[in-house]
CSV table of C-alpha atoms and ligand atoms in Angstrom, one decimal:
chain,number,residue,atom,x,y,z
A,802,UNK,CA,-21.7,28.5,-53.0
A,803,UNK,CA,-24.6,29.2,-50.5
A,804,UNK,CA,-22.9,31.3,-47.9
A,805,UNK,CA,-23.0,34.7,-49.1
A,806,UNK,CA,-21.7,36.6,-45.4
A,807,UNK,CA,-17.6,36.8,-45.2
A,808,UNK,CA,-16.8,36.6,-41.3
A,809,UNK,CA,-13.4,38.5,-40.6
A,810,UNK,CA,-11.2,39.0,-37.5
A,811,UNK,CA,-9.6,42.5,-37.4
A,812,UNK,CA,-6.8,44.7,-35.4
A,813,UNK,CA,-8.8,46.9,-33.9
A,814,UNK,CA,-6.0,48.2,-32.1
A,815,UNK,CA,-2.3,47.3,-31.3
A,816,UNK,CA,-2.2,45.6,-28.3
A,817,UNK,CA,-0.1,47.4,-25.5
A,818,UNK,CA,2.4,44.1,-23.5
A,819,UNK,CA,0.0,41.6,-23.7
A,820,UNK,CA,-3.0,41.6,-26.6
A,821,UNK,CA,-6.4,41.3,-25.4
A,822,UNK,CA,-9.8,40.9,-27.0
A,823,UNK,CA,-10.5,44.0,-27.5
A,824,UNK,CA,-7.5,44.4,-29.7
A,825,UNK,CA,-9.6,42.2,-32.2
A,826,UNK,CA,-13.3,43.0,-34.5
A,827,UNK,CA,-15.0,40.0,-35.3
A,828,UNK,CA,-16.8,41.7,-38.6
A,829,UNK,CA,-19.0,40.4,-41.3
A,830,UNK,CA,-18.9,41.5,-45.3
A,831,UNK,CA,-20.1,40.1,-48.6
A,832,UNK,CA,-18.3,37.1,-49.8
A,833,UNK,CA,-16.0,38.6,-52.3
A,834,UNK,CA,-16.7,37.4,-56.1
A,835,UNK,CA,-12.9,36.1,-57.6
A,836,UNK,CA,-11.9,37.8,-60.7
A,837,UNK,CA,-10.3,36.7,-63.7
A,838,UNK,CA,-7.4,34.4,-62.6
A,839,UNK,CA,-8.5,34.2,-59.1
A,840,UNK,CA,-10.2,31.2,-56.6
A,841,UNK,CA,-12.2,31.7,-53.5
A,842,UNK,CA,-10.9,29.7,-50.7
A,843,UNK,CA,-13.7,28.7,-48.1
A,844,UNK,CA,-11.2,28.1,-44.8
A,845,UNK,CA,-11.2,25.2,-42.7
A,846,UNK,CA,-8.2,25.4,-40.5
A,847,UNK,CA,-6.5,28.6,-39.1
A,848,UNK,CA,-2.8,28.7,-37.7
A,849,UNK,CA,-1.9,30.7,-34.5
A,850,UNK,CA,1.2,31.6,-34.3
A,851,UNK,CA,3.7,33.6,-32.3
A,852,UNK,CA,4.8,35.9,-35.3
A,853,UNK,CA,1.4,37.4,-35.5
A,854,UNK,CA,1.9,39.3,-32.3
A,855,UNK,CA,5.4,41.1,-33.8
A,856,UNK,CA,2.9,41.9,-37.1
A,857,UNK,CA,0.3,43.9,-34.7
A,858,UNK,CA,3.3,46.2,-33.7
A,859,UNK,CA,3.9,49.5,-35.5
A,860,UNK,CA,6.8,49.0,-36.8
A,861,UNK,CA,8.6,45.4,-37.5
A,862,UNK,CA,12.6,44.8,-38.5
A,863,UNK,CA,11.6,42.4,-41.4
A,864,UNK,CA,8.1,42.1,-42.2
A,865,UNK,CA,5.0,44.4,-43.2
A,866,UNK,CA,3.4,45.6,-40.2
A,867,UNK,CA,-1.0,44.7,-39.7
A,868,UNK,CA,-2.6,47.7,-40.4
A,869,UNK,CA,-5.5,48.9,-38.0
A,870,UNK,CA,-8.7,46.8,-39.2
A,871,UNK,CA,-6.8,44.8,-41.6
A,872,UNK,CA,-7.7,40.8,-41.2
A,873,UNK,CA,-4.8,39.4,-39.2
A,874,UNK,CA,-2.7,37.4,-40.9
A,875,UNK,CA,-1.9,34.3,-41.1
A,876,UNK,CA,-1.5,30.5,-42.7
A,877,UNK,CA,-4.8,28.7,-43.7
A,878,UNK,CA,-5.7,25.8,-45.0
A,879,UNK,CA,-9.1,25.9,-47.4
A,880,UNK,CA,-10.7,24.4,-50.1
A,881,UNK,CA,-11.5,25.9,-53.3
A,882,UNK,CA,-15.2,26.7,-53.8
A,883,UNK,CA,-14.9,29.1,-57.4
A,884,UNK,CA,-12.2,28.7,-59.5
A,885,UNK,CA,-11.8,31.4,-62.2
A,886,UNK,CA,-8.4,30.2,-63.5
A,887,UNK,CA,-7.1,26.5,-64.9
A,888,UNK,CA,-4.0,26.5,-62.2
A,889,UNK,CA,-7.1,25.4,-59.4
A,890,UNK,CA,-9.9,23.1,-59.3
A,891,UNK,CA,-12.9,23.3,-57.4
A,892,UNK,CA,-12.4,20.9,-54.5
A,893,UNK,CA,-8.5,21.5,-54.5
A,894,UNK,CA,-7.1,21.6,-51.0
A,895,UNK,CA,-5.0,24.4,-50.3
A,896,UNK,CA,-2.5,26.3,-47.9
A,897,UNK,CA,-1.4,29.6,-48.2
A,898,UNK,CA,-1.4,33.8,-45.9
A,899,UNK,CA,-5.0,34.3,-46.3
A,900,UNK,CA,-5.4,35.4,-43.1
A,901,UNK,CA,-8.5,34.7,-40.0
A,902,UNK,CA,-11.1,34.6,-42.3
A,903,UNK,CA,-13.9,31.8,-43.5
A,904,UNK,CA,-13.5,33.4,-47.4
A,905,UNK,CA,-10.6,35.1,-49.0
A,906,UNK,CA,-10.0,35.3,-52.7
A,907,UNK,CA,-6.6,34.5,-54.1
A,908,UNK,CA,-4.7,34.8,-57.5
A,909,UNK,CA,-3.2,31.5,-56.3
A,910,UNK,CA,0.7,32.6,-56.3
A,911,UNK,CA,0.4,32.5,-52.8
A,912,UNK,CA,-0.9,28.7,-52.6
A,913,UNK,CA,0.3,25.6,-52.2
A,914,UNK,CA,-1.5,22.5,-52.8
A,915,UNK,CA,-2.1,20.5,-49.9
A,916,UNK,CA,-0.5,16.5,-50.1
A,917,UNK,CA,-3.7,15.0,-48.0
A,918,UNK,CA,-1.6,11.6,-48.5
A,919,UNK,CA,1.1,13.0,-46.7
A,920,UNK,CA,-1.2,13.6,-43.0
A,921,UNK,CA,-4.9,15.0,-41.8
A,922,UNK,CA,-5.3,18.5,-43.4
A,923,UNK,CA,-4.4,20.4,-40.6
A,924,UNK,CA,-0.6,19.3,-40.2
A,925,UNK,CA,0.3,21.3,-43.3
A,926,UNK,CA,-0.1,24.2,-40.7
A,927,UNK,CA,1.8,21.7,-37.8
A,928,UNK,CA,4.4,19.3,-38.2
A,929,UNK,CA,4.0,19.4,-42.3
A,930,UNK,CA,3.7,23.0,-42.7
A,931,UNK,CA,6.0,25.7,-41.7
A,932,UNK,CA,6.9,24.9,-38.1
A,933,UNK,CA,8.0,21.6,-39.2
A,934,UNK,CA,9.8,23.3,-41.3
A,935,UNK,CA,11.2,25.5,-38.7
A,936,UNK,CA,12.2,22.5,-37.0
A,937,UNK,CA,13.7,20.7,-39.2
A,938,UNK,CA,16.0,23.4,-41.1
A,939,UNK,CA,16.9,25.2,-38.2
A,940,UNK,CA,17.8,22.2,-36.2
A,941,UNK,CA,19.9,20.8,-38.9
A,942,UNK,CA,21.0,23.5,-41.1
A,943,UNK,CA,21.9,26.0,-38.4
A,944,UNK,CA,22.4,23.8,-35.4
A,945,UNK,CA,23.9,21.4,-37.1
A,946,UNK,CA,23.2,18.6,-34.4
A,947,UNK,CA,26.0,15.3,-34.2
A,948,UNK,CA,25.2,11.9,-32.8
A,949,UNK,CA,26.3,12.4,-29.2
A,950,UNK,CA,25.7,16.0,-29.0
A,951,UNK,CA,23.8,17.5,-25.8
A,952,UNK,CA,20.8,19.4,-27.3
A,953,UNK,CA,18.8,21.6,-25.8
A,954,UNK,CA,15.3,23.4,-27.1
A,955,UNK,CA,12.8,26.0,-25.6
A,956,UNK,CA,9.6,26.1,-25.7
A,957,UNK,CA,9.6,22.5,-26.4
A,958,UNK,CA,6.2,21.1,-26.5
A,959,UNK,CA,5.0,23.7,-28.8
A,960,UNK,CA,4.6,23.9,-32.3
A,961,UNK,CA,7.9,23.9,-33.5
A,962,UNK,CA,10.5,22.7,-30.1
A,963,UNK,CA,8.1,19.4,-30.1
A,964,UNK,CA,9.8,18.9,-34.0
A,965,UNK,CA,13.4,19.6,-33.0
A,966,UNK,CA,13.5,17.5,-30.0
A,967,UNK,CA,12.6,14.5,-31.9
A,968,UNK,CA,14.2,15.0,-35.1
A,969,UNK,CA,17.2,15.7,-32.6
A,970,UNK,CA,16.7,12.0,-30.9
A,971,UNK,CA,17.0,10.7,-34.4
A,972,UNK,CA,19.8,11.8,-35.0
A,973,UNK,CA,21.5,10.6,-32.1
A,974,UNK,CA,21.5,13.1,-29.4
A,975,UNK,CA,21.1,13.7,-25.5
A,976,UNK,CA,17.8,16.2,-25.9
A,977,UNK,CA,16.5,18.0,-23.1
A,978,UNK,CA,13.4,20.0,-23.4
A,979,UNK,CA,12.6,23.1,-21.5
A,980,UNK,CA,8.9,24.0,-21.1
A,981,UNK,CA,6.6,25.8,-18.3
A,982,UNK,CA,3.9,23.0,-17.1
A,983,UNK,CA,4.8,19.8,-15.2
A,984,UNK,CA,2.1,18.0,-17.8
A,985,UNK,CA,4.4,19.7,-20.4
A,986,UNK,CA,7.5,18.6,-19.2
A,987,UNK,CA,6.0,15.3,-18.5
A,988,UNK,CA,4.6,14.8,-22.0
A,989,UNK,CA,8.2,15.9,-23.2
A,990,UNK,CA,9.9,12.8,-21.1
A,991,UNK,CA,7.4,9.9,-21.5
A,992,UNK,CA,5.2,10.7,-25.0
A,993,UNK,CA,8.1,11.9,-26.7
A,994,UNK,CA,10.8,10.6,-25.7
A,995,UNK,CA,13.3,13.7,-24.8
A,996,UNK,CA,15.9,12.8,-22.3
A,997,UNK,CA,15.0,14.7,-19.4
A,998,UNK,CA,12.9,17.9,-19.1
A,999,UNK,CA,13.0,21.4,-17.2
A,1000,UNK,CA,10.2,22.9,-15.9
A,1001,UNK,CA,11.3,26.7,-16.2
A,1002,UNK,CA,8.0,28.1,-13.9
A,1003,UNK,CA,8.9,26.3,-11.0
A,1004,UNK,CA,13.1,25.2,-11.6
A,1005,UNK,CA,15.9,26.9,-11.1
A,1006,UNK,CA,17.2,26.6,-15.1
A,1007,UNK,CA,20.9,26.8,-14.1
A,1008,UNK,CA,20.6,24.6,-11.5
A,1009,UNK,CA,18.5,22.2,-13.5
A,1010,UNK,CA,20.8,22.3,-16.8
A,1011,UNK,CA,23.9,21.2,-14.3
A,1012,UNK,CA,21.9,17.5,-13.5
A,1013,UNK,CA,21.0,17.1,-17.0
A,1014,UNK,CA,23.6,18.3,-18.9
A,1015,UNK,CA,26.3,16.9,-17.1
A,1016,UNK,CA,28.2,16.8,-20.2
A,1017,UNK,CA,27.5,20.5,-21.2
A,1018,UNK,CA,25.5,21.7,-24.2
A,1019,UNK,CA,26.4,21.7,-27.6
A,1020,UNK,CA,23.2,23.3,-29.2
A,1021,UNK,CA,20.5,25.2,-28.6
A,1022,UNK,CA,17.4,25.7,-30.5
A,1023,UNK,CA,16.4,28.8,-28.8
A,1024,UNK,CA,12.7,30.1,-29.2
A,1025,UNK,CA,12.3,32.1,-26.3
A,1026,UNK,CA,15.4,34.5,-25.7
A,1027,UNK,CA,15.7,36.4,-22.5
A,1028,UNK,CA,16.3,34.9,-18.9
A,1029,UNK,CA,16.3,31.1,-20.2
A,1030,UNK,CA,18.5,31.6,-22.9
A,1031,UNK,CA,21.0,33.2,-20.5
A,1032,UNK,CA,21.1,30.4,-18.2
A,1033,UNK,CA,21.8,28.2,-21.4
A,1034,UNK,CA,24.6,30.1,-22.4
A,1035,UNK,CA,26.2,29.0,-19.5
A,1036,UNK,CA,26.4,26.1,-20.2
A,1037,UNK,CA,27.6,25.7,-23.7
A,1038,UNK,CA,30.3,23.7,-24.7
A,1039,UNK,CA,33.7,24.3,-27.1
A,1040,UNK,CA,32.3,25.1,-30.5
A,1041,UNK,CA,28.4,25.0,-29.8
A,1042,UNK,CA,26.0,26.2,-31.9
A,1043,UNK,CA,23.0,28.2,-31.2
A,1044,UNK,CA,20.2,28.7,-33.7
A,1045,UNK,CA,18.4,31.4,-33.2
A,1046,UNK,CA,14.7,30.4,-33.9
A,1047,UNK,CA,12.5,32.9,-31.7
A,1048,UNK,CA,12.5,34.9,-28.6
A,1049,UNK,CA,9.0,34.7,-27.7
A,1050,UNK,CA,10.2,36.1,-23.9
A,1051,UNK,CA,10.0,39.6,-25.3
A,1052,UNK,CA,7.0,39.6,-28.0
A,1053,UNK,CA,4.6,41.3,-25.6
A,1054,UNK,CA,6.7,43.6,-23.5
A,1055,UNK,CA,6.6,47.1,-24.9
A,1056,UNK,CA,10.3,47.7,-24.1
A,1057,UNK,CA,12.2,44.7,-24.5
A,1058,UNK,CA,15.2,43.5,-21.7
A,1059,UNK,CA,18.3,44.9,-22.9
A,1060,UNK,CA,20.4,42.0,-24.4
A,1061,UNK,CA,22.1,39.7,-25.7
A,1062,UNK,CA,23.4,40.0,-22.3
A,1063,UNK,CA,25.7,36.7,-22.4
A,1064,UNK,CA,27.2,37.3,-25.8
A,1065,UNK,CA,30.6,37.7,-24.5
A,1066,UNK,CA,30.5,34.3,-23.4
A,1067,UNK,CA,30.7,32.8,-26.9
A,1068,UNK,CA,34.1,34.3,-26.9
A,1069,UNK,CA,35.8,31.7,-24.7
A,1070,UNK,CA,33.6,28.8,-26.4
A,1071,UNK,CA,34.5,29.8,-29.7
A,1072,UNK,CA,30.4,29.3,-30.0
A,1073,UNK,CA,28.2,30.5,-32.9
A,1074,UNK,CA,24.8,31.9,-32.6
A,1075,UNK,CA,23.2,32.0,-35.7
A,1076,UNK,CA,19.6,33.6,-36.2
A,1077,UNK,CA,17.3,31.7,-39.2
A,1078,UNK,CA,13.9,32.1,-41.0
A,1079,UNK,CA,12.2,29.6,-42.0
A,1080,UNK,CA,11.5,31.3,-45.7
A,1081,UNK,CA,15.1,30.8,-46.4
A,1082,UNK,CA,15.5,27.3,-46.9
A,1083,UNK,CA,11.8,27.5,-48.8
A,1084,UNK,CA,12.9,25.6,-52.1
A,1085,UNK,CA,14.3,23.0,-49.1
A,1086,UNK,CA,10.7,22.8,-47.8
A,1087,UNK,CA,9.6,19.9,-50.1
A,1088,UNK,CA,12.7,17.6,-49.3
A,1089,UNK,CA,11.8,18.4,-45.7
A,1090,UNK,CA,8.3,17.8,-45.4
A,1091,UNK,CA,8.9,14.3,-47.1
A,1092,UNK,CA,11.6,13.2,-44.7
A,1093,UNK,CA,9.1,14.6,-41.1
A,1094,UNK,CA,6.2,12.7,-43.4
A,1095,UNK,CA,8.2,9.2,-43.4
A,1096,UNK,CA,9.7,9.2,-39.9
A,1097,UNK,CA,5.6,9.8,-38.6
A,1098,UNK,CA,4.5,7.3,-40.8
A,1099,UNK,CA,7.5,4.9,-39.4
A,1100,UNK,CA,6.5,6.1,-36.3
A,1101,UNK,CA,9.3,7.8,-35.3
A,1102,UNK,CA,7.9,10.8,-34.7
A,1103,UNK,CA,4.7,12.5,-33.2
A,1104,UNK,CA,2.9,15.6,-33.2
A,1105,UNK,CA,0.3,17.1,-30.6
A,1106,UNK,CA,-2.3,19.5,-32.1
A,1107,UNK,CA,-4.2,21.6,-29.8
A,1108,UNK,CA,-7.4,22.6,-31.6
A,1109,UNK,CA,-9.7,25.2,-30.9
A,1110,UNK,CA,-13.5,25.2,-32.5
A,1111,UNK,CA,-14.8,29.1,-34.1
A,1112,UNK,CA,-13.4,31.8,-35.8
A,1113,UNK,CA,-14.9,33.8,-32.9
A,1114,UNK,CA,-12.6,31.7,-30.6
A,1115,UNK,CA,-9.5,33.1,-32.8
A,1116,UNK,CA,-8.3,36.3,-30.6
A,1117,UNK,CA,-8.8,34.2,-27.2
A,1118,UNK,CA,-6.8,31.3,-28.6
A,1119,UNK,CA,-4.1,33.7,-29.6
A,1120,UNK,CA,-4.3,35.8,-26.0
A,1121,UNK,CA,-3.8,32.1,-24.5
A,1122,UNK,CA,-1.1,30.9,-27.0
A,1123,UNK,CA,0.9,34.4,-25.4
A,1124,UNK,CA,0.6,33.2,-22.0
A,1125,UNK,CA,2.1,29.3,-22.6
A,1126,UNK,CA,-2.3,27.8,-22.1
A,1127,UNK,CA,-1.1,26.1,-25.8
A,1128,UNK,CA,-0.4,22.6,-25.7
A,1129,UNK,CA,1.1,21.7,-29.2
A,1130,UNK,CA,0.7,23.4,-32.5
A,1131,UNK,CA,-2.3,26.1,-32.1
A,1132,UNK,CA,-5.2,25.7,-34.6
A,1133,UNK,CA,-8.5,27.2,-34.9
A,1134,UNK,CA,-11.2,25.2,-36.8
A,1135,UNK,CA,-13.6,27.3,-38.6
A,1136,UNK,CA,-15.4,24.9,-41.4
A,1137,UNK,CA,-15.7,21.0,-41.6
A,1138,UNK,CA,-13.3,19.6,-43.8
B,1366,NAP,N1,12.6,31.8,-37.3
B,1366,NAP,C1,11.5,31.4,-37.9
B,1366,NAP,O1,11.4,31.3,-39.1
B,1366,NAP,C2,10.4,30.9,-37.0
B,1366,NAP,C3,9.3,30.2,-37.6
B,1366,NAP,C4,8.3,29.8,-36.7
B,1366,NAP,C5,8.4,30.1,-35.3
B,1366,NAP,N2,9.4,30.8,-34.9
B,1366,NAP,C6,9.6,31.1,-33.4
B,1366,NAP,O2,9.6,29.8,-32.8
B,1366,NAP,C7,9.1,30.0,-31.4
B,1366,NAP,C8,8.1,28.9,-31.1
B,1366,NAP,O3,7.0,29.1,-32.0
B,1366,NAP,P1,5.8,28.0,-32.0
B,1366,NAP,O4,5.0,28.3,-33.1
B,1366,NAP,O5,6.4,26.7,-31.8
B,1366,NAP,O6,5.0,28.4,-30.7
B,1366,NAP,P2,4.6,27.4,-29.5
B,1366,NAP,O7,5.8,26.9,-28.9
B,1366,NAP,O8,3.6,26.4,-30.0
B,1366,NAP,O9,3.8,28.4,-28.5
B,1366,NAP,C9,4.5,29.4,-27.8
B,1366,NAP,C10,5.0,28.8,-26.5
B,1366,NAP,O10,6.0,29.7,-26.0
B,1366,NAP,C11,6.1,29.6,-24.6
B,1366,NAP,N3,6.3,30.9,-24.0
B,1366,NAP,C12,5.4,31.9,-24.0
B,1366,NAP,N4,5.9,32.9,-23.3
B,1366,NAP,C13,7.1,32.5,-22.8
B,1366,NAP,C14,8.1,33.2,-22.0
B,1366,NAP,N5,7.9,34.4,-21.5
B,1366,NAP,N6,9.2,32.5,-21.7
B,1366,NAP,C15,9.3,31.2,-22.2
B,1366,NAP,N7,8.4,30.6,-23.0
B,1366,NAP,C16,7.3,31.2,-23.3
B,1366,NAP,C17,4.8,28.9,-24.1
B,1366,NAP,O11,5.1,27.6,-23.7
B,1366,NAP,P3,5.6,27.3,-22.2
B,1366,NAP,O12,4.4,26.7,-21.5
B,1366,NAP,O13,6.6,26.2,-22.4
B,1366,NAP,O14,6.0,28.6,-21.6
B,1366,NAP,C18,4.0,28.9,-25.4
B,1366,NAP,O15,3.1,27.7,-25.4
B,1366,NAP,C19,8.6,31.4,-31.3
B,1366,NAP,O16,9.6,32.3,-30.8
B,1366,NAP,C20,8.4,31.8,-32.8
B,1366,NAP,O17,8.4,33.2,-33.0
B,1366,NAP,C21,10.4,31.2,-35.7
């Protein structure tokens, strides 16, 4: 172990609506030693993620709040450079919360060993890790999708609506993706093969959902809340299911739009909307990430990483990842792997 200088990124203060750099410390420490039982992790691959921006708030409805100057949070995946206990070797790939770091020490409860046979490293963030996972549970668990069903995601090319429209083509269903580029919605259609795609920036969504779901809607994966998930709701059939994934619409406004403000109209469809985290299904995860692992390597599924190079590059990634400039599943690269 050469390097002996730990580069961090910090909250340096919660951002107000939108975060901005100078929410975030870039600052340096000693490499910290690991203790009995404990492994030093040298990162290589940082996950950005919408989450983190509901952790910089003061208070949160289900998770520990950042505090100020604490390393933000977050999924890695790093080798092992010191191992001071026989559950890790040196070399070992790992994922685990070690936060935007290039060195964090672990007792290892928190890691999971990395399957490199299974994809490139990085995926156990992506389409292996726990977007996949988000995917694939919440499409199928909660939304419950049947061969013939209309189904329609949010945020689709990103990390996780890029899974569910494809798993939902598996199994059989109209799938129409809504996302805020033309390239986007493009990528949607032809790389992926959704059914049709709406461009929520520049269409008007009601309008849009009439012409593509002629036939109505019988789930939504919902990752964005607000305006576009009202203009889904009406359009959902008898008996649809909504699984409620993420509302990413109202993660940097300070007061959020008052809502559900379509509720009522899952009284008449006899509809059920049914919020999910991904932890939930976590003794799942396994059987999951083996089943997205074997439809990519049949080829039946793709995945679109957009990678970033520099742990000083973290904050701006995240600022970008806010504001829809995220084209796939955010990652930062911080080490070679
Ligand atoms: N329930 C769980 O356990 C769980 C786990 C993981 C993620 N999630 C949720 O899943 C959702 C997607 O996460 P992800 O990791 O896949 O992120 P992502 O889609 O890779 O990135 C976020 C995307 O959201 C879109 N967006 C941003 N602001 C928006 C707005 N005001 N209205 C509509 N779309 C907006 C942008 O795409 P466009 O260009 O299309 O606008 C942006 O690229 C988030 O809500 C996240 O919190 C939930």
């Amino acid at each position: 172990m050469t390097n002996t200088v730990n580069r961090q990124i910090q909250l340096s203060a919660r951002p107000a609506n939108y975060p901005k750099e100078s929410d975030f410390d870039l600052v340096e420490s000693p490499v910290s030693e690991p203790g009995e039982g404990e492994v030093l992790v040298k990162v290589i691959w940082l996950s950005l993620d919408p989450y983190q921006r509901g952790r910089m708030r003061a208070s949160h409805p289900y998770a520990t709040p950042m505090e100020l100057g604490q390393v933000i949070v977050g999924g890695v995946v790093g080798k092992i450079v010191q191992s001071r206990t026989p559950a890790f070797t040196v070399g070992e790939v790992v994922e685990g919360p070690l936060g935007w770091q290039e060195f964090a020490v672990s007792d290892g409860n928190n890691l999971r060993r990395v399957d490199a046979g299974l994809g490139p490293l990085s995926t156990a963030l992506g389409i292996l890790g726990m977007p996949g996972m988000t995917a694939y549970f919440g499409l199928l668990e909660i939304g419950q999708p049947r061969p013939g069903d209309t189904v329609v995601v949010s945020a689709a090319s990103g990390a996780v609506g890029q899974v569910v429209g494809q798993i939902s083509k598996i199994m059989g269903c109209r799938t129409v993706g809504i996302a805020g580029t033309a390239e986007k919605v493009e990528y949607l259609k032809s790389g992926l093969g959704f059914d049709a795609g709406i461009n929520y920036k520049t269409e008007n969504v009601d309008a849009a959902l009439t012409k593509v779901c002629p036939l109505g809607v019988d789930v939504y994966f919902d990752n964005v809340g607000g305006v576009i998930t009202d203009a889904v709701f009406d359009h959902l059939n008898v008996g649809a299911r909504i699984s409620i994934c993420g509302s990413i619409s109202q993660y940097n406004q300070d007061e959020p739009e008052p809502g559900p403000r379509k509720m009522g109209l899952l009284v008449g469809k006899q509809a059920r909307a049914q919020g999910f985290l991904v932890g939930q299904f976590r003794n799942q995860h396994e059987e999951g990430r083996q089943r997205i692992a074997g439809w990519i390597k049949e080829g039946r599924i793709k995945y679109r990483e957009d990678v970033v190079e520099g742990l000083e590059n973290a904050p701006g990634a995240f600022i970008g990842l806010m504001r829809g400039e995220n084209f796939g599943k955010l990652l930062v690269k911080i080490s070679e792997e």
